Backbone atoms as SQL, in Angstrom:
CREATE TABLE atoms (id INTEGER PRIMARY KEY, chain TEXT, resi INTEGER, resn TEXT, atom TEXT, x REAL, y REAL, z REAL);
INSERT INTO atoms VALUES
  (1, 'A', 1, 'MET', 'N', -9.666, -10.196, -21.688),
  (2, 'A', 1, 'MET', 'CA', -7.845, -10.039, -20.844),
  (3, 'A', 1, 'MET', 'C', -7.081, -10.957, -21.493),
  (4, 'A', 2, 'ASP', 'N', -6.132, -10.383, -21.454),
  (5, 'A', 2, 'ASP', 'CA', -4.572, -11.343, -22.698),
  (6, 'A', 2, 'ASP', 'C', -4.325, -11.062, -21.257),
  (7, 'A', 3, 'VAL', 'N', -4.578, -12.814, -20.606),
  (8, 'A', 3, 'VAL', 'CA', -3.668, -13.165, -18.903),
  (9, 'A', 3, 'VAL', 'C', -2.305, -13.248, -19.659),
  (10, 'A', 4, 'PRO', 'N', -1.692, -14.329, -20.571),
  (11, 'A', 4, 'PRO', 'CA', 0.093, -13.999, -20.262),
  (12, 'A', 4, 'PRO', 'C', 0.708, -12.019, -20.123),
  (13, 'A', 5, 'TYR', 'N', -0.465, -11.736, -20.323),
  (14, 'A', 5, 'TYR', 'CA', 0.702, -10.011, -20.761),
  (15, 'A', 5, 'TYR', 'C', 0.113, -9.532, -18.855),
  (16, 'A', 6, 'ASP', 'N', -0.739, -9.914, -18.924),
  (17, 'A', 6, 'ASP', 'CA', -1.029, -9.418, -17.247),
  (18, 'A', 6, 'ASP', 'C', -0.064, -10.501, -16.421),
  (19, 'A', 7, 'LEU', 'N', 0.356, -11.140, -16.386),
  (20, 'A', 7, 'LEU', 'CA', 0.912, -11.769, -15.527),
  (21, 'A', 7, 'LEU', 'C', 2.683, -11.741, -15.552),
  (22, 'A', 8, 'ASN', 'N', 2.519, -11.722, -16.945),
  (23, 'A', 8, 'ASN', 'CA', 4.670, -11.127, -17.334),
  (24, 'A', 8, 'ASN', 'C', 4.609, -9.227, -17.072),
  (25, 'A', 9, 'SER', 'N', 3.470, -8.507, -16.282),
  (26, 'A', 9, 'SER', 'CA', 3.471, -7.266, -15.684),
  (27, 'A', 9, 'SER', 'C', 3.370, -7.824, -14.745),
  (28, 'A', 10, 'TYR', 'N', 3.185, -8.228, -14.189),
  (29, 'A', 10, 'TYR', 'CA', 2.798, -8.347, -12.821),
  (30, 'A', 10, 'TYR', 'C', 4.327, -8.673, -11.882),
  (31, 'A', 11, 'ILE', 'N', 5.124, -10.176, -12.969),
  (32, 'A', 11, 'ILE', 'CA', 6.564, -10.666, -12.661),
  (33, 'A', 11, 'ILE', 'C', 7.882, -9.359, -12.966),
  (34, 'A', 12, 'ARG', 'N', 7.140, -8.634, -13.742),
  (35, 'A', 12, 'ARG', 'CA', 7.892, -7.492, -13.916),
  (36, 'A', 12, 'ARG', 'C', 7.956, -6.785, -12.690),
  (37, 'A', 13, 'VAL', 'N', 6.757, -5.683, -12.291),
  (38, 'A', 13, 'VAL', 'CA', 6.581, -5.677, -11.304),
  (39, 'A', 13, 'VAL', 'C', 6.845, -6.225, -10.079),
  (40, 'A', 14, 'LEU', 'N', 7.171, -7.082, -9.829),
  (41, 'A', 14, 'LEU', 'CA', 7.819, -7.780, -8.148),
  (42, 'A', 14, 'LEU', 'C', 9.254, -7.789, -8.241),
  (43, 'A', 15, 'LYS', 'N', 9.685, -8.343, -9.458),
  (44, 'A', 15, 'LYS', 'CA', 11.415, -8.130, -9.836),
  (45, 'A', 15, 'LYS', 'C', 11.940, -6.539, -9.660),
  (46, 'A', 16, 'LEU', 'N', 10.807, -5.727, -9.693),
  (47, 'A', 16, 'LEU', 'CA', 11.340, -4.274, -9.223),
  (48, 'A', 16, 'LEU', 'C', 11.065, -4.108, -8.081),
  (49, 'A', 17, 'ALA', 'N', 10.343, -4.517, -6.932),
  (50, 'A', 17, 'ALA', 'CA', 9.665, -3.811, -5.673),
  (51, 'A', 17, 'ALA', 'C', 11.626, -5.072, -4.954),
  (52, 'A', 18, 'SER', 'N', 11.610, -3.930, -3.825),
  (53, 'A', 18, 'SER', 'CA', 12.758, -4.522, -3.280),
  (54, 'A', 18, 'SER', 'C', 12.071, -4.129, -1.215),
  (55, 'A', 19, 'THR', 'N', 12.365, -4.943, -0.498),
  (56, 'A', 19, 'THR', 'CA', 12.136, -4.959, 0.787),
  (57, 'A', 19, 'THR', 'C', 12.757, -3.582, 0.982),
  (58, 'A', 20, 'PRO', 'N', 11.881, -3.186, 2.507),
  (59, 'A', 20, 'PRO', 'CA', 12.269, -1.639, 3.389),
  (60, 'A', 20, 'PRO', 'C', 13.788, -1.978, 3.713),
  (61, 'A', 21, 'SER', 'N', 14.067, -1.173, 3.892),
  (62, 'A', 21, 'SER', 'CA', 15.369, -1.191, 5.121),
  (63, 'A', 21, 'SER', 'C', 14.512, -0.884, 6.526),
  (64, 'A', 22, 'THR', 'N', 15.315, -1.399, 7.451),
  (65, 'A', 22, 'THR', 'CA', 14.665, -1.117, 8.539),
  (66, 'A', 22, 'THR', 'C', 14.786, 0.095, 9.241),
  (67, 'A', 23, 'GLU', 'N', 15.472, 1.374, 8.741),
  (68, 'A', 23, 'GLU', 'CA', 15.421, 2.511, 9.313),
  (69, 'A', 23, 'GLU', 'C', 13.871, 3.363, 8.129),
  (70, 'A', 24, 'GLU', 'N', 13.893, 2.693, 6.886),
  (71, 'A', 24, 'GLU', 'CA', 12.771, 2.698, 6.499),
  (72, 'A', 24, 'GLU', 'C', 11.245, 2.278, 6.755),
  (73, 'A', 25, 'PHE', 'N', 11.564, 1.005, 7.359),
  (74, 'A', 25, 'PHE', 'CA', 10.249, 0.254, 7.709),
  (75, 'A', 25, 'PHE', 'C', 9.629, 1.225, 8.710),
  (76, 'A', 26, 'LEU', 'N', 11.122, 1.660, 10.175),
  (77, 'A', 26, 'LEU', 'CA', 10.387, 1.787, 11.277),
  (78, 'A', 26, 'LEU', 'C', 10.251, 3.487, 11.101),
  (79, 'A', 27, 'GLN', 'N', 10.624, 4.887, 10.031),
  (80, 'A', 27, 'GLN', 'CA', 9.397, 5.658, 9.745),
  (81, 'A', 27, 'GLN', 'C', 8.165, 5.114, 9.064),
  (82, 'A', 28, 'VAL', 'N', 7.864, 4.896, 8.572),
  (83, 'A', 28, 'VAL', 'CA', 6.878, 3.944, 8.299),
  (84, 'A', 28, 'VAL', 'C', 5.992, 3.639, 9.614),
  (85, 'A', 29, 'SER', 'N', 6.604, 3.246, 10.256),
  (86, 'A', 29, 'SER', 'CA', 5.797, 2.143, 11.169),
  (87, 'A', 29, 'SER', 'C', 4.933, 3.793, 12.449),
  (88, 'A', 30, 'LYS', 'N', 6.349, 4.796, 12.007),
  (89, 'A', 30, 'LYS', 'CA', 6.043, 5.749, 13.275),
  (90, 'A', 30, 'LYS', 'C', 4.948, 6.369, 12.751),
  (91, 'A', 31, 'ILE', 'N', 4.829, 7.402, 11.049),
  (92, 'A', 31, 'ILE', 'CA', 3.941, 7.863, 10.291),
  (93, 'A', 31, 'ILE', 'C', 2.514, 6.828, 11.455),
  (94, 'A', 32, 'ALA', 'N', 2.823, 5.777, 10.648),
  (95, 'A', 32, 'ALA', 'CA', 1.374, 4.652, 10.328),
  (96, 'A', 32, 'ALA', 'C', 0.767, 5.232, 12.374),
  (97, 'A', 33, 'GLY', 'N', 1.220, 4.972, 13.012),
  (98, 'A', 33, 'GLY', 'CA', 1.185, 4.856, 14.896),
  (99, 'A', 33, 'GLY', 'C', 0.345, 6.036, 14.416),
  (100, 'A', 34, 'ALA', 'N', 0.920, 7.254, 14.609),
  (101, 'A', 34, 'ALA', 'CA', 1.278, 8.510, 14.962),
  (102, 'A', 34, 'ALA', 'C', -0.672, 8.453, 14.311),
  (103, 'A', 35, 'GLY', 'N', -0.702, 8.725, 12.634),
  (104, 'A', 35, 'GLY', 'CA', -2.048, 8.214, 12.204),
  (105, 'A', 35, 'GLY', 'C', -3.224, 7.594, 13.125),
  (106, 'A', 36, 'ILE', 'N', -2.657, 6.266, 13.282),
  (107, 'A', 36, 'ILE', 'CA', -3.793, 6.278, 14.325),
  (108, 'A', 36, 'ILE', 'C', -4.012, 6.655, 15.448),
  (109, 'A', 37, 'LEU', 'N', -2.922, 6.706, 16.069),
  (110, 'A', 37, 'LEU', 'CA', -3.408, 8.013, 17.264),
  (111, 'A', 37, 'LEU', 'C', -4.484, 9.137, 16.933),
  (112, 'A', 38, 'LEU', 'N', -3.303, 9.957, 16.111),
  (113, 'A', 38, 'LEU', 'CA', -4.386, 10.449, 16.004),
  (114, 'A', 38, 'LEU', 'C', -6.219, 10.843, 15.392),
  (115, 'A', 39, 'ILE', 'N', -6.226, 9.809, 14.326),
  (116, 'A', 39, 'ILE', 'CA', -7.529, 9.099, 14.117),
  (117, 'A', 39, 'ILE', 'C', -8.199, 8.992, 15.615),
  (118, 'A', 40, 'GLY', 'N', -7.802, 8.127, 15.922),
  (119, 'A', 40, 'GLY', 'CA', -8.354, 8.014, 18.281),
  (120, 'A', 40, 'GLY', 'C', -8.769, 8.848, 18.865),
  (121, 'A', 41, 'PHE', 'N', -7.586, 9.354, 18.692),
  (122, 'A', 41, 'PHE', 'CA', -7.672, 10.721, 20.043),
  (123, 'A', 41, 'PHE', 'C', -9.205, 12.089, 19.474),
  (124, 'A', 42, 'LEU', 'N', -9.558, 12.262, 18.041),
  (125, 'A', 42, 'LEU', 'CA', -10.572, 12.913, 17.471),
  (126, 'A', 42, 'LEU', 'C', -11.640, 11.958, 17.766),
  (127, 'A', 43, 'GLY', 'N', -11.691, 10.823, 17.805),
  (128, 'A', 43, 'GLY', 'CA', -13.193, 9.650, 17.996),
  (129, 'A', 43, 'GLY', 'C', -13.161, 10.588, 19.403),
  (130, 'A', 44, 'PHE', 'N', -12.360, 9.657, 20.362),
  (131, 'A', 44, 'PHE', 'CA', -12.471, 10.540, 21.784),
  (132, 'A', 44, 'PHE', 'C', -12.792, 11.620, 22.208),
  (133, 'A', 45, 'LEU', 'N', -12.627, 12.829, 21.139),
  (134, 'A', 45, 'LEU', 'CA', -12.658, 13.779, 21.240),
  (135, 'A', 45, 'LEU', 'C', -14.406, 14.039, 21.531),
  (136, 'A', 46, 'ILE', 'N', -14.539, 14.218, 20.018),
  (137, 'A', 46, 'ILE', 'CA', -16.023, 13.920, 19.252),
  (138, 'A', 46, 'ILE', 'C', -17.211, 13.181, 20.050),
  (139, 'A', 47, 'PHE', 'N', -16.668, 11.971, 20.758),
  (140, 'A', 47, 'PHE', 'CA', -17.637, 11.463, 21.546),
  (141, 'A', 47, 'PHE', 'C', -17.643, 11.731, 22.986),
  (142, 'A', 48, 'THR', 'N', -16.317, 12.387, 23.486),
  (143, 'A', 48, 'THR', 'CA', -17.092, 13.553, 24.869),
  (144, 'A', 48, 'THR', 'C', -17.393, 14.673, 24.725),
  (145, 'A', 49, 'VAL', 'N', -17.609, 15.101, 23.686),
  (146, 'A', 49, 'VAL', 'CA', -18.131, 16.883, 23.244),
  (147, 'A', 49, 'VAL', 'C', -19.228, 16.481, 23.281),
  (148, 'A', 50, 'MET', 'N', -19.130, 15.418, 22.097),
  (149, 'A', 50, 'MET', 'CA', -21.426, 14.624, 22.096),
  (150, 'A', 50, 'MET', 'C', -22.021, 14.002, 23.159),
  (151, 'A', 51, 'SER', 'N', -21.276, 13.390, 24.601),
  (152, 'A', 51, 'SER', 'CA', -21.481, 13.071, 25.524),
  (153, 'A', 51, 'SER', 'C', -22.359, 14.467, 26.034),
  (154, 'A', 52, 'PHE', 'N', -21.272, 15.285, 26.193),
  (155, 'A', 52, 'PHE', 'CA', -21.856, 16.847, 27.434),
  (156, 'A', 52, 'PHE', 'C', -22.791, 17.745, 26.969),
  (157, 'A', 53, 'LEU', 'N', -22.738, 17.478, 25.609),
  (158, 'A', 53, 'LEU', 'CA', -24.328, 18.280, 25.011),
  (159, 'A', 53, 'LEU', 'C', -25.352, 17.654, 24.952),
  (160, 'A', 54, 'PRO', 'N', -26.422, 18.798, 25.391),
  (161, 'A', 54, 'PRO', 'CA', -28.078, 17.903, 26.164),
  (162, 'A', 54, 'PRO', 'C', -28.748, 17.831, 24.883),
  (163, 'A', 55, 'GLY', 'N', -29.005, 16.303, 24.713),
  (164, 'A', 55, 'GLY', 'CA', -30.821, 16.267, 23.789),
  (165, 'A', 55, 'GLY', 'C', -29.804, 15.483, 22.130),
  (166, 'A', 56, 'VAL', 'N', -27.789, 15.464, 22.470),
  (167, 'A', 56, 'VAL', 'CA', -27.767, 14.562, 20.819),
  (168, 'A', 56, 'VAL', 'C', -27.027, 13.775, 21.351),
  (169, 'A', 57, 'GLY', 'N', -26.285, 13.657, 22.571),
  (170, 'A', 57, 'GLY', 'CA', -25.835, 11.843, 22.852),
  (171, 'A', 57, 'GLY', 'C', -26.941, 11.348, 23.640),
  (172, 'A', 58, 'VAL', 'N', -26.893, 9.693, 23.497),
  (173, 'A', 58, 'VAL', 'CA', -27.951, 8.968, 24.062),
  (174, 'A', 58, 'VAL', 'C', -26.533, 8.602, 25.658);
């Protein structure tokens, strides 16, 4: 592992990186929030179906 080479490549990547604009940040936040809500809804739906099936849920 060549530490100076690794550090130089990390520094190069950090120099190229930029902070997102407000519009870009809001768009990513909305998409991530929608994904979290979708996964939560699917989990709740599976829980509800499993609770109504006899002998499957506890």
